[in-house]
Amino acid sequence: MKNNRFRMAMFRGWLLAVVLWPALALADLTVASPFTDNAVLQRDMRVPVWGTANAGTTVTVEFAGQKKSSVANTSGQWKVQLDSMVANAEPQVLRVSGSKSQVSFQNVLIGEVWICSGQSNMQFSVDAVPNIKALIPGAKNIRCFEVNRTVAMTAQDSLEGQWVEKHPNSAVAFSFAYFLEQAGDVPVGIILACWGSSSIEAWMPRDMTQTVPHFKTMMDEFDADTATRDRIVSIVEGPKPWSRTDDIFLRRQSNILYNAMIHPLVPYACRGLVWYQGERNTQSMFGMLKEPWFSRNSGMLKYGDTLKAWIARYRKGWGNEEMHFLVVMLPGYFKPLSTGPQMGAEHPTTHSWAWMRESQLKALELQHTSVVNTIDLGDVKNIHPKDKLPVGQRLALLAVREAMGQKIEAQGPMMERVKVQDAQLVVHFAHAEGLKTLDGNAPKAFWLADDSAQWTKAETELKGETVVLSSPKLKKPLYVRYGFAGKPNVNLVNAAELPAYPFRTDTFNP
């Protein structure tokens, strides 16, 4: 009997040790939360792997024939850099060893890694778009890390989520990944970090108060708003799932989405970031409305400079000046602002999303950026249009050209210059090989004005790779706006049937 009791005690002790072993093994070593089983690592660039360990611990990372070591600093932080690797769809093991423990991640691939972020149109489900859902059987090596949607008052070092062998449940992110994988024949990893109703300020680190004046005002007000801060803490620490009211309240705040959902990803190696956001910032032209509170943001006119500062700050965080940003232009939609003329969905003076698109195109002033033109897409009444497939296709074209170096036509005609010829204006385009209209009719959505700033529809004629504009109402037209409206009716494309980008040549104040 005594021997049996002894054996049972020994068994319980052994079982307890087995149960506690993972916690004990990890006590002196952690690896950053973006690293899990099924991960995709970025090809053709150095790959940082990082985490924490007891100060002075030598940490060794082994992967794909490489063996790199680092010593944890006095703060317990360590990081190694794996050398650049070629794409590989064969599963491999990533091992991280400390002085007393080892962590292994199975089934790791090497390919193209992109972060897909933004608000509700990035979150928009695959199941809601039948022609994207139909792509699922043809998807091969596409994996996703979906970041748990939450907030934090301060920048966090870890987040919730894991890599899975499944496509992202985002229509835009999945279709982008699908066509990218098809074109490059490489594994594609998507890190999905998006949340509906969020402004760009929601995804901005606090230190951007030093570079973006209106953001400093917002954060100063946030710091002084004890009621809001207390409510945020109460929601986060309270029961889940959150009510819809609380969920919306959280995602419309500034900075705290970045703290919880982006900061812990830095500096996970990736090719770039796809950004489908802007709707929340279209509720005013000039920004910083007092009411409603969630419209207190950049507005449309300040968005472009804010976007450029945001891109620059992310690149600094990742330590990669060549980190590519693919910005999705807001598609056609019409909800006019009361601050401007009420001239309808196709008129170029209405305060509409036209001004946001102009701001989004400012991203092109930075290197290694692209803007996906969606001026021919959208729904005049629905802020969540279902025509997401062309968005994913066009994103992939730009990524293939920019990231994979393939010489393809990836964008539509862009205004290069406008020449005045007596009573006519001649618009010259880049990316205009095979310039044509989809319906065979004359080009649409061109408007002309002289110094009076009174806009009139232009008579148009397609001549080679130019469009000639005139109007019997104007003796001397000086300025042109194209596709510059909430929901313009456009038909101008190049041989690749990619639409011409909207533009204006005037500097009239809105």
Coordinates of C-alpha atoms in Angstrom, one line a residue:
M1 CA 0.0 0.0 0.0
K2 CA 2.8 2.4 0.9
N3 CA 4.5 1.6 -2.4
N4 CA 1.3 2.3 -4.3
R5 CA 0.9 5.7 -2.5
F6 CA 4.5 6.5 -3.2
R7 CA 4.1 5.7 -6.9
M8 CA 0.9 7.8 -7.1
A9 CA 2.6 10.7 -5.5
M10 CA 5.5 10.4 -7.9
F11 CA 3.0 10.2 -10.8
R12 CA 1.2 13.4 -9.7
G13 CA 4.5 15.2 -9.4
W14 CA 5.5 14.1 -12.8
L15 CA 2.1 15.1 -14.3
L16 CA 2.3 18.5 -12.6
A17 CA 5.8 19.0 -14.0
V18 CA 4.5 18.2 -17.5
V19 CA 1.6 20.6 -17.1
L20 CA 3.8 23.4 -15.9
W21 CA 6.7 22.8 -18.2
P22 CA 5.6 25.3 -21.0
A23 CA 5.4 28.1 -18.4
L24 CA 8.7 27.1 -16.9
A25 CA 10.4 26.7 -20.3
L26 CA 9.3 30.2 -21.3
A27 CA 10.1 31.9 -18.0
D28 CA 13.5 33.0 -19.3
L29 CA 12.7 33.3 -23.0
T30 CA 9.8 34.8 -25.1
V31 CA 9.6 35.4 -28.8
A32 CA 7.6 38.3 -30.2
S33 CA 3.9 37.5 -30.7
P34 CA 3.9 37.8 -34.6
F35 CA 6.0 34.6 -34.6
T36 CA 3.8 31.5 -34.4
D37 CA 3.4 28.1 -36.2
N38 CA 2.5 28.5 -39.9
A39 CA 4.2 31.9 -40.2
V40 CA 5.4 33.4 -43.4
L41 CA 8.7 35.3 -43.4
Q42 CA 9.6 38.0 -45.9
R43 CA 11.9 36.9 -48.7
D44 CA 14.7 38.9 -50.2
M45 CA 15.4 41.1 -47.1
R46 CA 16.8 40.7 -43.7
V47 CA 14.4 39.3 -41.2
P48 CA 14.5 40.5 -37.6
V49 CA 13.4 38.0 -34.9
W50 CA 13.1 39.4 -31.4
G51 CA 11.7 38.9 -27.9
T52 CA 12.7 38.9 -24.2
A53 CA 15.0 36.9 -22.0
N54 CA 16.8 37.3 -18.7
A55 CA 19.4 40.0 -19.0
G56 CA 22.7 38.5 -20.3
T57 CA 21.1 35.4 -21.7
T58 CA 22.5 34.3 -25.1
V59 CA 19.6 33.6 -27.5
T60 CA 20.2 31.6 -30.6
V61 CA 17.8 31.6 -33.7
E62 CA 18.1 28.8 -36.2
F63 CA 16.2 28.8 -39.5
A64 CA 16.9 27.7 -43.1
G65 CA 20.5 26.8 -42.5
Q66 CA 21.2 29.9 -40.6
K67 CA 22.3 30.2 -36.9
K68 CA 22.3 33.6 -35.4
S69 CA 22.8 34.7 -31.7
S70 CA 22.2 37.7 -29.6
V71 CA 22.6 38.6 -25.9
A72 CA 19.6 40.0 -24.1
N73 CA 20.4 43.6 -22.9
T74 CA 19.9 45.0 -19.4
S75 CA 16.2 45.5 -20.2
G76 CA 15.8 41.8 -21.2
Q77 CA 15.4 42.5 -24.9
W78 CA 17.1 40.6 -27.7
K79 CA 17.0 40.7 -31.4
V80 CA 18.7 38.9 -34.3
Q81 CA 18.7 39.5 -38.0
L82 CA 18.4 36.6 -40.3
D83 CA 20.1 37.1 -43.6
S84 CA 18.0 37.6 -46.8
M85 CA 16.4 34.4 -48.0
V86 CA 14.7 33.3 -51.3
A87 CA 11.1 32.2 -51.4
N88 CA 10.4 28.7 -50.2
A89 CA 7.1 26.9 -50.0
E90 CA 8.6 23.9 -48.2
P91 CA 7.7 24.0 -44.5
Q92 CA 10.6 24.6 -42.2
V93 CA 11.2 24.9 -38.4
L94 CA 12.2 28.2 -36.7
R95 CA 14.0 27.4 -33.4
V96 CA 14.8 30.0 -30.7
S97 CA 17.0 28.8 -27.8
G98 CA 17.9 30.4 -24.5
S99 CA 20.1 29.1 -21.8
K100 CA 17.4 27.0 -20.2
S101 CA 14.7 26.6 -22.8
Q102 CA 13.8 26.4 -26.5
V103 CA 10.8 27.5 -28.5
S104 CA 10.1 26.0 -31.9
F105 CA 7.7 27.2 -34.6
Q106 CA 6.6 24.6 -37.2
N107 CA 5.5 24.9 -40.8
V108 CA 7.2 28.2 -41.5
L109 CA 7.4 29.4 -45.2
I110 CA 9.3 32.2 -46.9
G111 CA 7.4 34.5 -49.3
E112 CA 5.7 37.9 -49.7
V113 CA 4.4 39.5 -46.5
W114 CA 2.0 42.4 -46.5
I115 CA 0.1 44.2 -43.8
C116 CA -3.5 45.1 -44.8
S117 CA -5.0 47.8 -42.6
G118 CA -7.7 50.4 -42.6
Q119 CA -11.4 50.6 -41.7
S120 CA -14.6 48.8 -42.8
N121 CA -13.9 48.4 -46.5
M122 CA -10.7 46.6 -45.6
Q123 CA -12.7 44.5 -43.0
F124 CA -15.4 43.8 -45.6
S125 CA -15.9 40.0 -45.6
V126 CA -15.0 37.6 -48.4
D127 CA -18.4 35.9 -47.9
A128 CA -20.2 39.2 -49.0
V129 CA -18.5 39.2 -52.5
P130 CA -19.4 36.1 -54.5
N131 CA -16.8 36.5 -57.2
I132 CA -14.0 36.8 -54.6
K133 CA -15.4 33.8 -52.6
A134 CA -15.2 31.8 -55.8
L135 CA -11.4 32.2 -55.8
I136 CA -11.0 30.2 -52.6
P137 CA -10.5 26.8 -54.3
G138 CA -7.7 28.2 -56.4
A139 CA -5.8 29.7 -53.5
K140 CA -2.6 27.8 -52.7
N141 CA 0.0 29.2 -50.4
I142 CA -1.9 32.0 -48.7
R143 CA -1.7 32.4 -45.0
C144 CA -3.1 35.0 -42.6
F145 CA -2.4 36.5 -39.2
E146 CA -5.5 38.4 -38.1
V147 CA -4.8 40.8 -35.3
N148 CA -7.3 40.8 -32.5
R149 CA -9.3 44.0 -32.5
T150 CA -8.7 45.8 -29.3
V151 CA -7.2 49.0 -27.9
A152 CA -4.6 50.0 -25.4
M153 CA -3.8 53.3 -23.6
T154 CA 0.0 52.8 -24.1
A155 CA 2.0 51.2 -26.8
Q156 CA 2.1 47.4 -26.3
D157 CA 4.9 44.9 -26.9
S158 CA 2.6 41.9 -27.7
L159 CA -0.8 41.2 -29.3
E160 CA -3.3 38.5 -29.8
G161 CA -3.4 36.5 -33.0
Q162 CA -1.8 33.6 -34.8
W163 CA -0.8 32.5 -38.3
V164 CA -3.3 30.1 -39.9
E165 CA -3.2 28.2 -43.2
K166 CA -6.2 30.1 -44.5
H167 CA -7.0 33.1 -46.6
P168 CA -7.8 36.4 -44.8
N169 CA -11.5 37.0 -44.2
S170 CA -11.2 40.4 -46.0
A171 CA -12.4 40.6 -49.6
V172 CA -9.7 43.1 -50.5
A173 CA -6.9 41.5 -48.7
F174 CA -7.7 38.0 -50.0
S175 CA -8.2 39.0 -53.6
F176 CA -4.9 41.0 -53.4
A177 CA -3.1 38.0 -52.0
Y178 CA -4.7 35.6 -54.5
F179 CA -3.6 37.6 -57.6
L180 CA -0.2 38.3 -56.0
E181 CA 0.4 34.6 -55.4
Q182 CA -0.8 33.8 -58.9
A183 CA 1.6 36.3 -60.5
G184 CA 4.7 35.5 -58.4
D185 CA 4.2 31.8 -57.6
V186 CA 5.4 32.5 -54.0
P187 CA 3.7 32.0 -50.6
V188 CA 1.9 35.1 -49.5
G189 CA 1.4 36.1 -45.9
I190 CA -1.2 38.7 -45.0
I191 CA -1.2 40.4 -41.6
L192 CA -4.7 41.8 -41.3
A193 CA -5.1 44.7 -38.8
C194 CA -8.2 46.6 -39.6
W195 CA -11.3 48.0 -37.8
G196 CA -14.4 49.7 -39.1
S197 CA -15.1 53.4 -38.4
S198 CA -11.5 54.1 -37.6
S199 CA -9.8 57.4 -38.6
I200 CA -6.2 57.6 -39.7
E201 CA -5.5 59.2 -36.3
A202 CA -6.6 55.9 -34.7
W203 CA -3.6 54.2 -36.3
M204 CA -1.1 57.0 -35.4
P205 CA 1.6 56.6 -32.6
R206 CA 1.5 59.3 -29.9
D207 CA 4.9 60.7 -31.0
M208 CA 3.3 62.0 -34.2
T209 CA 2.0 64.8 -32.1
Q210 CA 5.4 66.3 -32.8
T211 CA 4.8 66.4 -36.6
V212 CA 1.1 66.7 -37.0
P213 CA -0.4 69.8 -35.3
H214 CA -4.0 68.8 -35.3
F215 CA -3.1 65.4 -33.9
K216 CA -1.4 67.1 -31.0
T217 CA -4.6 69.0 -30.3
M218 CA -6.6 65.8 -30.4
M219 CA -4.3 64.0 -28.0
D220 CA -4.1 67.0 -25.6
E221 CA -7.9 66.9 -25.5
F222 CA -7.9 63.2 -25.1
D223 CA -5.5 63.4 -22.1
A224 CA -7.7 66.0 -20.5
D225 CA -10.9 64.0 -21.0
T226 CA -11.0 61.9 -17.9
A227 CA -14.5 60.5 -18.6
T228 CA -13.5 59.1 -22.0
R229 CA -10.3 57.6 -20.7
D230 CA -12.2 56.0 -17.7
R231 CA -14.8 54.6 -20.1
I232 CA -12.2 53.1 -22.3
V233 CA -10.5 51.3 -19.4
S234 CA -13.9 50.1 -18.1
I235 CA -14.8 48.6 -21.4
V236 CA -11.5 46.9 -22.0
E237 CA -11.4 45.5 -18.5
G238 CA -15.1 44.6 -18.5
P239 CA -17.0 41.6 -19.8
K240 CA -16.8 40.4 -23.4
P241 CA -18.1 40.5 -26.1
W242 CA -18.5 44.2 -26.0
S243 CA -21.8 45.8 -26.9
R244 CA -22.0 47.3 -30.4
T245 CA -22.1 50.8 -28.7
D246 CA -18.9 50.1 -26.8
D247 CA -17.2 48.5 -29.8
I248 CA -17.9 51.6 -32.0
F249 CA -16.9 53.9 -29.2
L250 CA -13.4 52.2 -28.9
R251 CA -12.6 52.1 -32.6
R252 CA -13.4 55.7 -33.2
Q253 CA -10.8 56.9 -30.7
S254 CA -7.3 58.2 -31.7
N255 CA -4.0 56.5 -31.1
I256 CA -5.2 53.5 -29.0
L257 CA -5.7 51.2 -32.0
Y258 CA -2.1 51.8 -33.0
N259 CA -0.9 51.0 -29.5
A260 CA -2.6 47.6 -29.4
M261 CA -2.7 46.4 -33.0
I262 CA 0.3 47.9 -34.9
H263 CA 3.1 48.7 -32.4
P264 CA 3.6 45.0 -31.4
L265 CA 4.1 44.1 -35.1
V266 CA 7.1 46.4 -35.5
P267 CA 9.6 45.5 -37.0
Y268 CA 8.2 42.2 -38.4
A269 CA 9.7 42.0 -41.9
C270 CA 7.2 42.8 -44.7
R271 CA 7.2 44.1 -48.2
G272 CA 4.7 46.8 -47.4
L273 CA 1.3 47.9 -46.2
V274 CA -2.0 48.1 -48.0
W275 CA -4.1 51.0 -46.7
Y276 CA -7.8 51.2 -47.4
Q277 CA -9.0 54.0 -45.1
G278 CA -10.3 57.5 -45.4
E279 CA -14.1 57.4 -45.1
R280 CA -14.0 58.4 -41.4
N281 CA -12.0 61.5 -42.4
T282 CA -14.4 62.6 -45.1
Q283 CA -17.0 64.1 -42.8
S284 CA -15.6 67.6 -43.2
M285 CA -13.4 69.6 -45.6
F286 CA -11.3 71.5 -43.1
G287 CA -11.3 69.1 -40.2
M288 CA -11.5 69.3 -36.4
L289 CA -15.3 69.5 -36.2
K290 CA -16.6 70.0 -32.6
E291 CA -19.6 67.8 -33.3
P292 CA -19.9 64.9 -33.6
W293 CA -16.9 64.1 -31.5
F294 CA -15.7 61.3 -33.9
S295 CA -15.4 63.8 -36.7
R296 CA -12.7 65.7 -34.9
N297 CA -9.9 64.7 -37.2
S298 CA -7.9 65.8 -40.2
G299 CA -10.9 66.3 -42.6
M300 CA -10.2 65.9 -46.3
L301 CA -7.9 68.8 -47.0
K302 CA -5.4 68.0 -44.3
Y303 CA -5.5 64.3 -44.9
G304 CA -2.8 64.2 -47.6
D305 CA -0.1 65.8 -45.4
T306 CA -1.2 63.6 -42.5
L307 CA -1.0 60.5 -44.7
K308 CA 2.6 61.4 -45.8
A309 CA 3.7 62.0 -42.2
W310 CA 2.1 58.7 -41.2
I311 CA 3.9 56.8 -43.9
A312 CA 7.2 58.4 -43.0
R313 CA 6.7 57.5 -39.3
Y314 CA 5.8 53.8 -40.1
R315 CA 8.9 53.5 -42.2
K316 CA 11.0 54.9 -39.4
G317 CA 9.4 52.4 -37.0
W318 CA 10.2 49.5 -39.3
G319 CA 13.6 50.9 -40.1
N320 CA 12.9 50.5 -43.8
E321 CA 12.7 53.5 -46.1
E322 CA 11.7 51.3 -49.0
M323 CA 8.7 49.9 -47.2
H324 CA 6.0 50.1 -49.9
F325 CA 2.6 51.7 -49.2
L326 CA -0.3 50.8 -51.5
V327 CA -3.1 53.3 -50.8
V328 CA -6.6 52.4 -52.0
M329 CA -8.3 55.5 -53.4
L330 CA -11.9 56.0 -52.1
P331 CA -14.3 54.8 -54.9
G332 CA -17.4 56.5 -56.2
Y333 CA -19.9 57.5 -53.5
F334 CA -22.1 60.6 -53.0
K335 CA -23.0 62.2 -49.7
P336 CA -22.4 66.0 -50.2
L337 CA -21.1 68.2 -47.4
S338 CA -23.2 71.2 -46.5
T339 CA -20.2 73.5 -46.7
G340 CA -20.2 73.6 -50.5
P341 CA -22.4 74.1 -53.6
Q342 CA -25.2 71.5 -53.9
M343 CA -24.6 70.6 -57.5
G344 CA -25.0 66.8 -57.5
A345 CA -22.9 63.7 -57.7
E346 CA -21.1 64.5 -61.0
H347 CA -20.3 68.2 -60.5
P348 CA -16.7 69.2 -59.7
T349 CA -17.5 71.9 -57.2
T350 CA -19.6 69.9 -54.8
H351 CA -17.8 69.2 -51.5
S352 CA -17.5 65.5 -52.1
W353 CA -15.0 62.6 -51.9
A354 CA -13.2 64.2 -54.9
W355 CA -11.2 66.2 -52.4
M356 CA -10.2 63.2 -50.4
R357 CA -9.0 61.4 -53.5
E358 CA -6.8 64.4 -54.3
S359 CA -5.4 64.2 -50.8
Q360 CA -4.8 60.5 -51.1
L361 CA -2.8 61.1 -54.3
K362 CA -0.4 63.2 -52.3
A363 CA 1.1 59.9 -51.1
L364 CA 2.7 59.8 -54.6
E365 CA 5.0 62.6 -53.5
L366 CA 6.9 60.0 -51.5
Q367 CA 9.0 57.3 -53.1
H368 CA 7.9 53.7 -52.9
T369 CA 4.2 54.5 -52.8
S370 CA 1.3 53.7 -55.1
V371 CA -2.4 54.7 -55.2
V372 CA -4.9 52.2 -56.6
N373 CA -7.4 54.1 -58.8
T374 CA -11.0 53.1 -58.1
I375 CA -12.7 56.1 -59.7
D376 CA -14.7 53.8 -61.9
L377 CA -15.9 51.7 -59.0
G378 CA -18.2 52.2 -56.0
D379 CA -21.9 52.8 -55.4
V380 CA -23.5 56.2 -55.3
K381 CA -25.5 55.4 -52.2
N382 CA -23.6 52.6 -50.5
I383 CA -20.4 53.4 -48.6
H384 CA -19.6 49.7 -48.6
P385 CA -19.6 48.7 -52.3
K386 CA -19.3 45.1 -53.3
D387 CA -17.1 45.6 -56.4
K388 CA -14.0 44.6 -54.5
L389 CA -12.5 42.2 -57.0
P390 CA -11.0 44.9 -59.2
V391 CA -9.5 46.6 -56.1
G392 CA -7.6 43.4 -55.3
Q393 CA -6.5 42.9 -58.9
R394 CA -5.2 46.4 -59.2
L395 CA -3.4 46.2 -55.9
A396 CA -1.7 43.0 -57.0
L397 CA -0.6 44.6 -60.3
L398 CA 1.1 47.4 -58.5
A399 CA 2.7 45.1 -56.0
V400 CA 4.0 42.8 -58.8
R401 CA 5.5 45.8 -60.6
E402 CA 6.9 47.5 -57.5
A403 CA 7.9 44.6 -55.3
M404 CA 8.6 41.8 -57.8
G405 CA 10.1 44.0 -60.5
Q406 CA 8.0 42.6 -63.3
K407 CA 7.7 45.0 -66.3
I408 CA 3.9 45.3 -66.6
E409 CA 1.4 48.1 -67.0
A410 CA 0.0 48.4 -63.5
Q411 CA -1.8 51.7 -63.6
G412 CA -4.1 53.8 -65.7
P413 CA -3.4 57.0 -67.6
M414 CA -2.1 59.9 -65.4
M415 CA -2.3 63.5 -66.5
E416 CA 1.2 64.6 -67.4
R417 CA 0.7 68.1 -68.8
V418 CA -2.0 70.3 -70.2
K419 CA -1.3 72.4 -73.3
V420 CA -3.3 75.5 -74.2
Q421 CA -4.1 75.8 -77.9
D422 CA -6.3 78.8 -78.6
A423 CA -9.7 77.9 -77.4
Q424 CA -8.7 74.3 -76.7
L425 CA -6.9 72.4 -73.9
V426 CA -4.9 69.3 -74.9
V427 CA -4.4 66.9 -72.0
H428 CA -1.3 64.6 -72.3
F429 CA -1.1 61.4 -70.3
A430 CA 1.5 59.0 -69.0
H431 CA 0.6 55.3 -69.0
A432 CA -1.5 56.1 -72.0
E433 CA -0.6 53.4 -74.5
G434 CA -3.8 52.4 -76.3
L435 CA -5.8 55.2 -74.8
K436 CA -9.4 54.6 -75.5
T437 CA -12.9 54.7 -74.0
L438 CA -14.6 51.5 -72.7
D439 CA -17.9 52.3 -74.5
G440 CA -16.5 53.7 -77.7
N441 CA -18.0 57.1 -77.0
A442 CA -16.1 60.4 -76.4
P443 CA -14.3 60.7 -73.1
K444 CA -16.6 61.7 -70.2
A445 CA -16.2 63.6 -66.9
F446 CA -14.1 66.5 -68.2
W447 CA -14.9 70.0 -67.0
L448 CA -13.5 73.3 -68.0
A449 CA -13.2 76.8 -66.5
D450 CA -11.5 80.1 -67.0
D451 CA -10.5 82.7 -64.4
S452 CA -14.1 83.1 -63.3
A453 CA -14.0 79.6 -61.8
Q454 CA -17.4 78.7 -63.3
W455 CA -17.2 75.1 -64.5
T456 CA -18.9 73.7 -67.6
K457 CA -18.9 70.3 -69.2
A458 CA -16.2 70.0 -71.9
E459 CA -16.6 68.7 -75.4
T460 CA -14.0 66.0 -75.8
E461 CA -12.1 64.3 -78.6
L462 CA -9.7 61.5 -78.3
K463 CA -6.5 62.0 -80.4
G464 CA -3.9 59.4 -80.0
E465 CA -2.7 59.5 -76.4
T466 CA -4.3 62.9 -75.7
V467 CA -7.7 64.2 -75.1
V468 CA -8.7 67.6 -76.7
L469 CA -11.1 69.7 -74.7
S470 CA -13.3 72.7 -75.7
S471 CA -16.5 74.4 -74.8
P472 CA -18.7 76.9 -76.8
K473 CA -19.3 78.7 -73.4
L474 CA -15.6 79.5 -72.9
K475 CA -13.5 81.7 -75.3
K476 CA -10.3 80.9 -73.4
P477 CA -10.5 77.9 -71.1
L478 CA -7.6 77.7 -68.7
Y479 CA -8.3 74.9 -66.3
V480 CA -9.6 71.3 -66.4
R481 CA -11.0 68.9 -63.8
Y482 CA -11.4 65.2 -64.7
G483 CA -13.4 62.7 -62.7
F484 CA -13.3 65.3 -59.9
A485 CA -16.7 64.5 -58.3
G486 CA -18.3 62.3 -55.7
K487 CA -19.5 59.7 -58.3
P488 CA -18.3 60.7 -61.8
N489 CA -19.3 58.8 -64.9
V490 CA -16.0 57.9 -66.4
N491 CA -14.9 55.8 -69.4
L492 CA -11.3 56.7 -70.2
V493 CA -8.8 53.8 -70.0
N494 CA -5.5 52.6 -71.5
A495 CA -4.9 49.3 -73.4
A496 CA -4.8 47.4 -70.1
E497 CA -8.3 48.8 -69.4
L498 CA -7.1 50.5 -66.3
P499 CA -9.0 53.8 -65.6
A500 CA -7.5 57.3 -65.9
Y501 CA -6.7 58.9 -62.6
P502 CA -8.9 61.9 -61.5
F503 CA -7.1 65.3 -61.4
R504 CA -7.5 69.0 -61.5
T505 CA -5.2 71.7 -62.8
D506 CA -6.6 74.7 -61.0
T507 CA -5.8 76.0 -57.5
F508 CA -9.2 77.4 -56.7
N509 CA -10.1 77.2 -53.0
P510 CA -12.8 74.7 -52.3

